[in-house]
CSV table of C-alpha atoms in Angstrom, one decimal:
chain,number,residue,atom,x,y,z
A,28,MET,CA,-68.9,-19.0,55.9
A,29,LEU,CA,-72.4,-19.7,54.9
A,30,HIS,CA,-74.8,-19.5,57.8
A,31,PHE,CA,-78.1,-21.6,57.9
A,32,PRO,CA,-80.0,-20.4,61.1
A,33,SER,CA,-82.7,-22.4,62.7
A,34,LYS,CA,-86.1,-21.8,61.3
A,35,ASN,CA,-87.7,-23.0,64.6
A,36,SER,CA,-89.0,-19.9,66.3
A,37,ALA,CA,-88.7,-21.7,69.7
A,38,ALA,CA,-85.1,-22.5,69.4
A,39,HIS,CA,-82.1,-20.4,70.8
A,40,THR,CA,-80.5,-18.0,68.3
A,41,ALA,CA,-76.7,-17.7,67.8
A,42,ASP,CA,-75.0,-14.6,69.2
A,43,PRO,CA,-74.7,-12.3,66.2
A,44,ARG,CA,-71.1,-11.2,67.4
A,45,GLU,CA,-70.1,-14.9,67.3
A,46,VAL,CA,-71.6,-15.4,64.0
A,47,ASN,CA,-69.9,-12.3,62.6
A,48,ARG,CA,-66.6,-13.5,63.9
A,49,LEU,CA,-67.0,-17.0,62.2
A,50,HIS,CA,-67.8,-15.1,58.9
A,51,GLN,CA,-64.5,-13.4,59.2
A,52,LEU,CA,-62.6,-16.6,60.0
A,53,LEU,CA,-64.2,-19.2,57.6
A,54,GLY,CA,-64.7,-19.1,53.9
A,55,ASP,CA,-67.8,-19.8,51.9
A,56,HIS,CA,-66.7,-23.5,51.6
A,57,VAL,CA,-67.9,-24.0,55.2
A,58,TRP,CA,-71.6,-24.4,55.8
A,59,ALA,CA,-72.6,-23.7,59.3
A,60,PHE,CA,-76.0,-25.0,60.7
A,61,SER,CA,-76.9,-23.4,64.1
A,62,ASN,CA,-79.3,-24.5,66.8
A,63,CYS,CA,-80.2,-27.6,64.8
A,64,ARG,CA,-83.1,-29.8,65.8
A,65,VAL,CA,-82.2,-33.5,65.1
A,66,ASP,CA,-85.0,-36.0,65.1
A,67,ALA,CA,-83.5,-39.4,64.4
A,68,PRO,CA,-85.5,-42.6,64.5
A,69,GLY,CA,-85.2,-44.5,67.8
A,70,LEU,CA,-83.3,-41.8,69.6
A,71,PRO,CA,-84.5,-38.8,71.7
A,72,ILE,CA,-84.7,-35.5,69.8
A,73,ALA,CA,-81.2,-33.6,70.2
A,74,GLU,CA,-80.6,-29.9,70.2
A,75,VAL,CA,-77.2,-29.2,68.4
A,76,ASP,CA,-75.7,-25.8,68.9
A,77,TRP,CA,-73.4,-25.8,65.8
A,78,LEU,CA,-72.8,-28.3,62.9
A,79,PHE,CA,-70.2,-27.5,60.4
A,80,TYR,CA,-69.8,-29.0,57.1
A,81,ASN,CA,-66.4,-28.3,55.1
A,82,ALA,CA,-67.4,-28.7,51.3
A,83,ILE,CA,-63.7,-28.9,50.4
A,84,LYS,CA,-62.6,-31.4,53.0
A,85,GLY,CA,-65.8,-33.3,53.0
A,86,THR,CA,-66.0,-33.3,56.8
A,87,PHE,CA,-68.8,-32.9,59.5
A,88,ILE,CA,-68.0,-31.4,62.9
A,89,LEU,CA,-70.3,-31.1,65.8
A,90,SER,CA,-69.6,-28.4,68.2
A,91,GLU,CA,-71.4,-27.9,71.6
A,92,TRP,CA,-71.0,-24.4,73.0
A,93,LYS,CA,-70.9,-23.8,76.7
A,94,GLY,CA,-70.8,-20.9,79.0
A,95,PHE,CA,-69.9,-21.3,82.7
A,96,PRO,CA,-70.0,-18.9,85.6
A,97,ALA,CA,-66.1,-19.2,86.3
A,98,ALA,CA,-63.1,-20.3,84.5
A,99,VAL,CA,-62.8,-24.0,83.7
A,100,ALA,CA,-60.0,-25.3,85.9
A,101,TRP,CA,-60.0,-29.0,84.8
A,102,VAL,CA,-61.3,-30.8,81.6
A,103,LYS,CA,-61.9,-34.4,82.1
A,104,ASP,CA,-62.9,-37.3,79.8
A,105,ALA,CA,-66.4,-38.6,79.6
A,106,GLY,CA,-67.6,-40.2,82.8
A,107,GLU,CA,-66.2,-37.4,85.1
A,108,ALA,CA,-67.5,-34.0,85.9
A,109,TRP,CA,-65.6,-30.8,85.0
A,110,THR,CA,-64.2,-28.7,87.7
A,111,LEU,CA,-64.4,-24.7,87.7
A,112,GLY,CA,-62.1,-22.3,89.2
A,113,ASN,CA,-64.4,-21.6,92.1
A,114,ARG,CA,-64.2,-25.4,93.0
A,115,SER,CA,-67.8,-26.2,91.8
A,116,VAL,CA,-68.4,-29.1,89.4
A,117,VAL,CA,-70.5,-29.0,86.2
A,118,PRO,CA,-71.8,-31.9,84.0
A,119,ASN,CA,-69.4,-33.1,81.4
A,120,PRO,CA,-70.2,-31.5,78.0
A,121,LEU,CA,-68.5,-34.3,76.2
A,122,GLU,CA,-71.2,-36.6,77.4
A,123,GLN,CA,-73.7,-34.6,76.0
A,124,VAL,CA,-71.9,-34.2,72.8
A,125,GLY,CA,-71.8,-38.0,72.6
A,126,LYS,CA,-75.6,-38.4,72.8
A,127,GLN,CA,-75.9,-35.5,70.0
A,128,LEU,CA,-73.4,-37.3,68.0
A,129,ASP,CA,-75.5,-40.6,67.8
A,130,ALA,CA,-78.5,-38.7,66.7
A,131,VAL,CA,-76.7,-36.5,64.0
A,132,ARG,CA,-74.8,-39.6,62.6
A,133,ARG,CA,-78.1,-41.7,62.4
A,134,ALA,CA,-79.8,-38.7,60.8
A,135,LEU,CA,-77.1,-38.2,58.2
A,136,ARG,CA,-77.1,-42.0,57.3
A,137,LEU,CA,-80.8,-42.2,57.0
A,138,GLY,CA,-81.6,-39.0,55.3
A,139,ILE,CA,-78.5,-37.9,53.3
A,140,CYS,CA,-76.1,-40.7,52.5
A,141,ASP,CA,-77.9,-42.7,49.9
A,142,ASN,CA,-79.0,-39.7,47.8
A,143,HIS,CA,-76.0,-37.4,48.2
A,144,PHE,CA,-73.0,-39.6,49.0
A,145,PRO,CA,-74.0,-42.9,47.2
A,146,SER,CA,-70.4,-44.0,46.9
A,147,ALA,CA,-69.7,-43.6,50.7
A,148,ASP,CA,-70.0,-46.6,53.0
A,149,GLN,CA,-72.6,-46.1,55.9
A,150,HIS,CA,-69.7,-46.2,58.3
A,151,SER,CA,-68.0,-43.4,56.5
A,152,ILE,CA,-70.4,-40.9,58.1
A,153,ASN,CA,-67.8,-39.9,60.6
A,154,VAL,CA,-68.9,-36.7,62.6
A,155,TYR,CA,-66.2,-35.2,64.7
A,156,PRO,CA,-67.3,-34.0,68.2
A,157,SER,CA,-66.0,-30.9,70.0
A,158,VAL,CA,-66.8,-28.5,72.7
A,159,TYR,CA,-66.2,-24.6,72.8
A,160,SER,CA,-66.3,-22.6,75.9
A,161,PRO,CA,-64.7,-19.1,76.2
A,162,GLN,CA,-64.1,-20.0,80.0
A,163,ILE,CA,-61.4,-22.5,78.7
A,164,SER,CA,-57.9,-21.0,78.6
A,165,GLU,CA,-54.2,-22.0,78.6
A,166,ALA,CA,-54.4,-22.3,82.4
A,167,THR,CA,-57.1,-25.0,82.1
A,168,ARG,CA,-55.7,-28.4,83.0
A,169,ARG,CA,-56.7,-30.8,80.3
A,170,GLU,CA,-57.0,-34.5,80.7
A,171,ARG,CA,-56.1,-36.6,77.6
A,172,LEU,CA,-59.5,-36.9,75.8
A,173,ARG,CA,-60.3,-40.2,73.9
A,174,TYR,CA,-62.9,-38.7,71.8
A,175,GLY,CA,-63.3,-35.0,70.5
A,176,VAL,CA,-61.6,-31.8,71.5
A,177,VAL,CA,-62.2,-28.7,73.4
A,178,HIS,CA,-61.5,-25.1,72.4
A,179,GLY,CA,-61.5,-21.9,74.3
A,180,SER,CA,-61.5,-19.4,71.4
A,181,LEU,CA,-63.4,-19.1,68.1
A,182,GLU,CA,-60.1,-18.9,66.3
A,183,ASP,CA,-59.4,-22.5,67.4
A,184,VAL,CA,-62.8,-23.6,66.4
A,185,ALA,CA,-62.2,-22.2,62.9
A,186,LEU,CA,-58.8,-23.7,62.6
A,187,MET,CA,-60.3,-27.2,63.6
A,188,VAL,CA,-63.0,-26.8,61.0
A,189,GLU,CA,-60.6,-25.8,58.2
A,190,ARG,CA,-58.0,-28.6,59.0
A,191,ARG,CA,-60.1,-31.5,60.0
A,192,ALA,CA,-59.7,-34.3,57.4
A,193,VAL,CA,-61.0,-37.9,57.1
A,194,THR,CA,-60.0,-40.8,55.0
A,195,VAL,CA,-63.3,-40.7,53.1
A,196,PRO,CA,-64.4,-37.3,52.3
A,197,LEU,CA,-68.2,-36.8,51.9
A,198,MET,CA,-68.5,-34.4,49.0
A,199,ALA,CA,-71.2,-33.6,46.5
A,200,ALA,CA,-70.5,-33.9,42.9
A,201,GLY,CA,-70.7,-30.1,42.4
A,202,GLY,CA,-72.9,-27.8,40.4
A,203,THR,CA,-76.7,-28.6,41.1
A,204,ALA,CA,-75.7,-31.4,43.3
A,205,GLN,CA,-74.3,-28.9,45.9
A,206,ILE,CA,-77.5,-26.8,46.3
A,207,ALA,CA,-79.4,-30.1,46.5
A,208,LEU,CA,-77.2,-31.2,49.4
A,209,ALA,CA,-77.6,-27.7,51.1
A,210,GLU,CA,-81.3,-27.8,51.0
A,211,ALA,CA,-81.5,-31.5,52.2
A,212,LEU,CA,-79.2,-30.6,55.1
A,213,ALA,CA,-81.1,-27.6,56.0
A,214,GLU,CA,-84.4,-29.5,55.9
A,215,LEU,CA,-83.0,-32.3,57.9
A,216,PHE,CA,-81.8,-30.1,60.7
A,217,ARG,CA,-84.7,-27.7,60.6
A,218,CYS,CA,-82.6,-24.8,59.4
A,219,SER,CA,-83.4,-22.2,56.6
A,220,VAL,CA,-81.5,-21.4,53.4
A,221,SER,CA,-81.4,-17.7,52.6
A,222,HIS,CA,-81.4,-16.3,49.1
A,223,THR,CA,-77.8,-15.0,49.5
A,224,VAL,CA,-76.6,-18.6,50.6
A,225,ARG,CA,-78.6,-20.3,47.7
A,226,LYS,CA,-77.0,-17.9,45.2
A,227,LYS,CA,-73.4,-18.5,46.4
A,228,ILE,CA,-73.9,-22.2,46.2
A,229,ALA,CA,-75.9,-22.4,43.0
A,230,PRO,CA,-73.6,-22.9,39.9
A,231,PRO,CA,-73.2,-20.0,37.6
A,232,ALA,CA,-75.6,-19.6,34.7
A,233,PRO,CA,-74.0,-20.9,31.4
A,234,VAL,CA,-72.4,-18.3,29.2
A,235,ALA,CA,-73.2,-18.5,25.5
A,236,LEU,CA,-70.2,-19.0,23.3
A,237,SER,CA,-69.5,-16.6,20.4
A,238,PRO,CA,-66.9,-16.8,17.8
A,239,GLN,CA,-65.2,-13.6,19.0
A,240,VAL,CA,-65.1,-14.9,22.6
A,241,ARG,CA,-63.7,-18.1,21.5
A,242,ILE,CA,-61.0,-16.4,19.3
A,243,ALA,CA,-59.9,-14.4,22.2
A,244,ALA,CA,-59.9,-17.7,24.5
A,245,ILE,CA,-57.6,-19.2,21.9
A,246,HIS,CA,-55.3,-16.3,21.7
A,247,ARG,CA,-54.8,-16.4,25.6
A,248,GLU,CA,-54.2,-20.1,25.3
A,249,LEU,CA,-51.3,-19.3,22.7
A,250,SER,CA,-49.9,-16.5,24.8
A,251,ALA,CA,-49.7,-18.8,28.0
A,252,LEU,CA,-48.1,-21.5,25.7
A,253,HIS,CA,-45.5,-19.0,24.5
A,254,LEU,CA,-44.6,-18.0,28.2
A,255,GLU,CA,-44.4,-21.8,29.3
A,256,LEU,CA,-42.2,-22.6,26.4
A,257,ALA,CA,-39.9,-19.5,27.3
A,258,ALA,CA,-39.8,-20.7,30.9
A,259,LEU,CA,-38.6,-24.2,29.7
A,260,ILE,CA,-35.9,-22.8,27.4
A,261,ASP,CA,-34.5,-20.5,30.2
A,262,GLN,CA,-34.1,-23.3,32.6
A,263,GLY,CA,-30.5,-23.7,33.4
A,264,LEU,CA,-29.4,-20.6,31.8
A,265,PRO,CA,-27.4,-18.3,34.0
A,266,SER,CA,-29.1,-15.1,32.6
A,267,ALA,CA,-32.4,-13.8,33.4
A,268,ALA,CA,-35.4,-14.8,31.5
A,269,ALA,CA,-36.3,-12.6,28.6
A,270,PRO,CA,-39.1,-10.1,29.1
A,271,VAL,CA,-42.5,-11.6,29.0
A,272,THR,CA,-43.6,-9.1,26.2
A,273,GLN,CA,-41.1,-10.7,23.9
A,274,ALA,CA,-42.6,-14.1,24.4
A,275,LEU,CA,-46.0,-12.7,23.4
A,276,GLU,CA,-44.9,-11.1,20.1
A,277,PRO,CA,-45.4,-14.3,18.0
A,278,SER,CA,-49.0,-14.3,19.1
A,279,VAL,CA,-49.6,-10.8,17.6
A,280,ARG,CA,-48.5,-12.0,14.2
A,281,LEU,CA,-51.0,-14.9,14.0
A,282,THR,CA,-52.7,-15.3,10.6
A,283,VAL,CA,-56.4,-15.4,10.5
A,284,VAL,CA,-57.8,-18.7,9.4
A,285,ALA,CA,-60.2,-19.0,6.5
A,286,PRO,CA,-63.8,-19.8,7.5
A,287,VAL,CA,-64.8,-23.5,7.6
A,288,ALA,CA,-66.9,-23.3,4.5
A,289,ALA,CA,-63.8,-22.4,2.5
A,290,ILE,CA,-61.9,-25.6,3.4
A,291,GLY,CA,-61.1,-27.8,0.4
A,292,LYS,CA,-61.3,-24.8,-2.0
A,293,PRO,CA,-57.9,-23.4,-3.5
A,294,PRO,CA,-56.9,-20.4,-1.5
A,295,ALA,CA,-57.0,-17.0,-3.3
A,296,VAL,CA,-53.7,-15.8,-4.0
A,297,ALA,CA,-53.1,-12.0,-3.4
A,298,PRO,CA,-50.2,-9.9,-4.6
A,299,ALA,CA,-47.1,-10.3,-2.4
A,300,ALA,CA,-47.1,-6.5,-1.6
A,301,ALA,CA,-50.6,-6.4,-0.4
A,302,PRO,CA,-51.9,-9.7,1.2
A,303,ALA,CA,-55.5,-10.1,1.7
A,304,VAL,CA,-56.6,-9.4,5.1
A,305,ASN,CA,-60.1,-10.0,6.8
A,306,ARG,CA,-60.1,-6.8,8.5
A,307,THR,CA,-63.4,-7.7,10.4
A,308,ALA,CA,-61.6,-10.6,12.1
A,309,ALA,CA,-58.3,-9.0,12.5
A,310,LEU,CA,-59.4,-6.1,14.5
A,311,PRO,CA,-60.6,-8.2,17.4
A,312,LEU,CA,-57.4,-10.2,17.3
A,313,ALA,CA,-55.2,-7.1,17.5
A,314,GLN,CA,-57.2,-5.6,20.2
A,315,SER,CA,-57.0,-9.0,22.2
A,316,ALA,CA,-53.3,-9.2,21.7
A,317,LYS,CA,-52.9,-5.6,23.1
A,318,MET,CA,-55.3,-6.5,26.1
A,319,THR,CA,-53.4,-9.8,26.6
A,320,GLN,CA,-50.0,-8.0,26.8
A,321,SER,CA,-51.4,-5.4,29.3
A,322,ASN,CA,-53.0,-8.1,31.5
A,323,ASN,CA,-49.9,-10.1,31.5
A,324,GLY,CA,-48.0,-7.1,32.9
A,325,HIS,CA,-50.3,-6.8,35.7
A,326,LEU,CA,-50.2,-10.5,36.4
A,327,GLN,CA,-46.4,-10.7,36.3
A,328,ARG,CA,-46.2,-7.8,38.8
A,329,HIS,CA,-48.3,-9.8,41.2
A,330,VAL,CA,-46.2,-12.9,40.8
A,331,THR,CA,-42.9,-10.8,41.1
A,332,GLN,CA,-44.0,-9.1,44.1
A,333,HIS,CA,-45.2,-12.2,46.1
A,334,VAL,CA,-43.2,-15.1,44.8
A,335,PRO,CA,-39.5,-15.0,45.7
A,336,LEU,CA,-36.7,-16.2,43.4
A,337,SER,CA,-35.7,-18.7,46.1
A,338,SER,CA,-37.4,-20.6,48.8
A,339,ALA,CA,-41.0,-20.0,47.4
A,340,GLY,CA,-43.7,-21.7,49.3
A,341,PRO,CA,-47.4,-22.4,48.7
A,342,GLU,CA,-48.2,-19.1,50.7
A,343,HIS,CA,-46.3,-17.0,48.2
A,344,VAL,CA,-48.2,-18.6,45.3
A,345,ARG,CA,-51.5,-18.2,47.1
A,346,ALA,CA,-50.7,-14.6,47.9
A,347,ALA,CA,-49.9,-13.9,44.2
A,348,PHE,CA,-53.0,-15.4,42.8
A,349,LEU,CA,-55.5,-13.9,45.3
A,350,ALA,CA,-53.9,-10.5,44.6
A,351,ALA,CA,-54.2,-10.9,40.8
A,352,LEU,CA,-57.7,-12.2,41.2
A,353,GLN,CA,-58.8,-9.0,43.0
A,354,ASP,CA,-56.9,-6.8,40.7
A,355,GLY,CA,-59.4,-4.4,39.1
A,356,GLN,CA,-57.4,-4.4,35.9
A,357,LEU,CA,-58.0,-8.2,35.6
A,358,ARG,CA,-61.6,-8.2,36.6
A,359,THR,CA,-62.8,-8.3,33.0
A,360,SER,CA,-60.2,-10.8,31.7
A,361,GLY,CA,-59.9,-13.0,34.7
A,362,VAL,CA,-56.8,-15.0,35.7
A,363,HIS,CA,-55.5,-17.3,33.1
A,364,VAL,CA,-54.3,-20.3,35.2
A,365,GLY,CA,-51.8,-21.5,32.6
A,366,GLN,CA,-50.3,-18.1,32.2
A,367,PHE,CA,-50.1,-17.6,35.9
A,368,GLY,CA,-48.4,-21.0,36.3
A,369,ALA,CA,-45.8,-20.2,33.7
A,370,LEU,CA,-44.9,-17.0,35.3
A,371,VAL,CA,-44.7,-18.6,38.7
A,372,GLY,CA,-42.6,-21.4,36.9
A,373,GLN,CA,-40.0,-18.8,35.8
A,374,ARG,CA,-39.3,-17.9,39.5
A,375,LEU,CA,-38.7,-21.3,40.8
A,376,LYS,CA,-35.2,-22.6,41.1
A,377,GLY,CA,-33.4,-25.9,41.7
A,378,ASP,CA,-35.9,-28.7,42.4
A,379,ARG,CA,-38.9,-26.6,43.2
A,380,THR,CA,-41.7,-27.3,40.9
A,381,LEU,CA,-45.1,-25.7,40.6
A,382,ALA,CA,-46.8,-29.1,41.1
A,383,SER,CA,-45.0,-29.3,44.5
A,384,LEU,CA,-46.4,-26.0,45.6
A,385,SER,CA,-50.0,-26.2,44.3
A,386,LEU,CA,-50.5,-29.8,45.4
A,387,GLY,CA,-52.5,-31.1,42.5
A,388,SER,CA,-54.3,-29.6,39.5
A,389,LEU,CA,-53.4,-25.8,39.4
A,390,GLY,CA,-57.0,-24.7,38.4
A,391,LYS,CA,-58.7,-26.7,41.2
A,392,TRP,CA,-56.0,-25.4,43.6
A,393,CYS,CA,-56.7,-21.8,42.7
A,394,LEU,CA,-60.4,-22.2,43.1
A,395,ALA,CA,-59.9,-23.7,46.5
A,396,GLN,CA,-57.6,-20.9,47.5
A,397,ALA,CA,-60.2,-18.3,46.4
A,398,THR,CA,-63.0,-20.2,48.4
A,399,ALA,CA,-60.8,-20.3,51.4
A,400,ALA,CA,-60.3,-16.7,51.3
A,401,GLY,CA,-64.1,-15.9,51.1
A,402,ILE,CA,-63.8,-14.9,47.5
A,403,ALA,CA,-66.6,-16.3,45.2
A,404,ALA,CA,-64.4,-17.4,42.2
A,405,VAL,CA,-65.6,-19.6,39.2
A,406,LYS,CA,-64.2,-20.9,36.0
A,407,ASP,CA,-65.1,-18.8,33.0
A,408,GLY,CA,-68.1,-20.4,31.0
A,409,ALA,CA,-66.3,-19.8,27.7
A,410,ASP,CA,-62.7,-20.6,28.6
A,411,PRO,CA,-62.3,-23.0,31.6
A,412,SER,CA,-58.6,-22.0,31.9
A,413,VAL,CA,-59.7,-18.7,33.2
A,414,VAL,CA,-60.7,-18.1,36.8
A,415,ARG,CA,-62.6,-15.0,37.6
A,416,VAL,CA,-64.6,-13.3,40.5
A,417,ARG,CA,-68.3,-14.4,40.1
A,418,LYS,CA,-70.4,-11.6,38.9
A,419,GLY,CA,-72.5,-10.0,41.6
A,420,SER,CA,-69.9,-10.9,44.2
A,421,GLY,CA,-68.6,-8.1,46.5
A,422,ALA,CA,-65.1,-9.4,46.4
């Protein structure tokens, strides 16, 4: 979770224990603005305890936090007071949330929508209301609520923030657009943006390409294609798939292509017993092949450990990817998404396909899983098919 605390010195501050627990429950794709001051034209100034924004789902969730002197016995819809276990009654928090909701929705429409969600209709700014109180439990009698939801634990709050979905997601384009959105939201709700939060949202600095880096990237692509081809050939065969190291052997024997300047000139013919070799270029290729084989072994072990041969589910693929992403051996090379997908595909039987488990683009799915797990992962600047832990991250 990325926390944007109030910069108003007169405002209440969030309980550090609750903030720490939310950090444990929510990934960095959730932006949490606490103790917001909402000044919407035409409406009274509203004080909002928590406003969550899920950057992956494109959803806003408003959460009012209440503490009561006794357990909540009866939760009722707006228009009726709540009843506590000591038979006393308290004002209905859902009514308070309703007033806050109008202010937040109007502030977003006037201050955020046009600049950051230009394709969204004004009515698409759909903020979801909720109430959290630790005095609510399973014993609390809950009347069917028409608007919003109530929770008695932070785990339930986090689950709502993660799962809440809307028909029109409100999402920034990515890159610098996300940091601009974060700064605009923080300014609108009188919250601060720490250097750490800004660094996590800001896009990584571009990496300068070099021929050697690009050669290594092409080599990894070819290795992944060999693996995918082997998986396709082995489909339907009763015997087990051939060892992955065999599929990699052709990539070791690749011939170094002549420089672009030499195109159109007759190639030099060397004696058959001693072919001409560009040793300067061949050395990085040989080293890259050995590194690819070693890294593939690590990646295959994670896939074998976490993805069963039968009844594999998205949770198994997720566990394999996260384990590989955090493998120290793969920290330098990163996880090649195509290679990972080919290894997973070898373990799927029957009608099970990787597309049915990853639910869309495998690269985007892998990044989303890392974000949900609180791992700052990015695509490699030189090779977009590689996902790696962002430099400077503690993951």
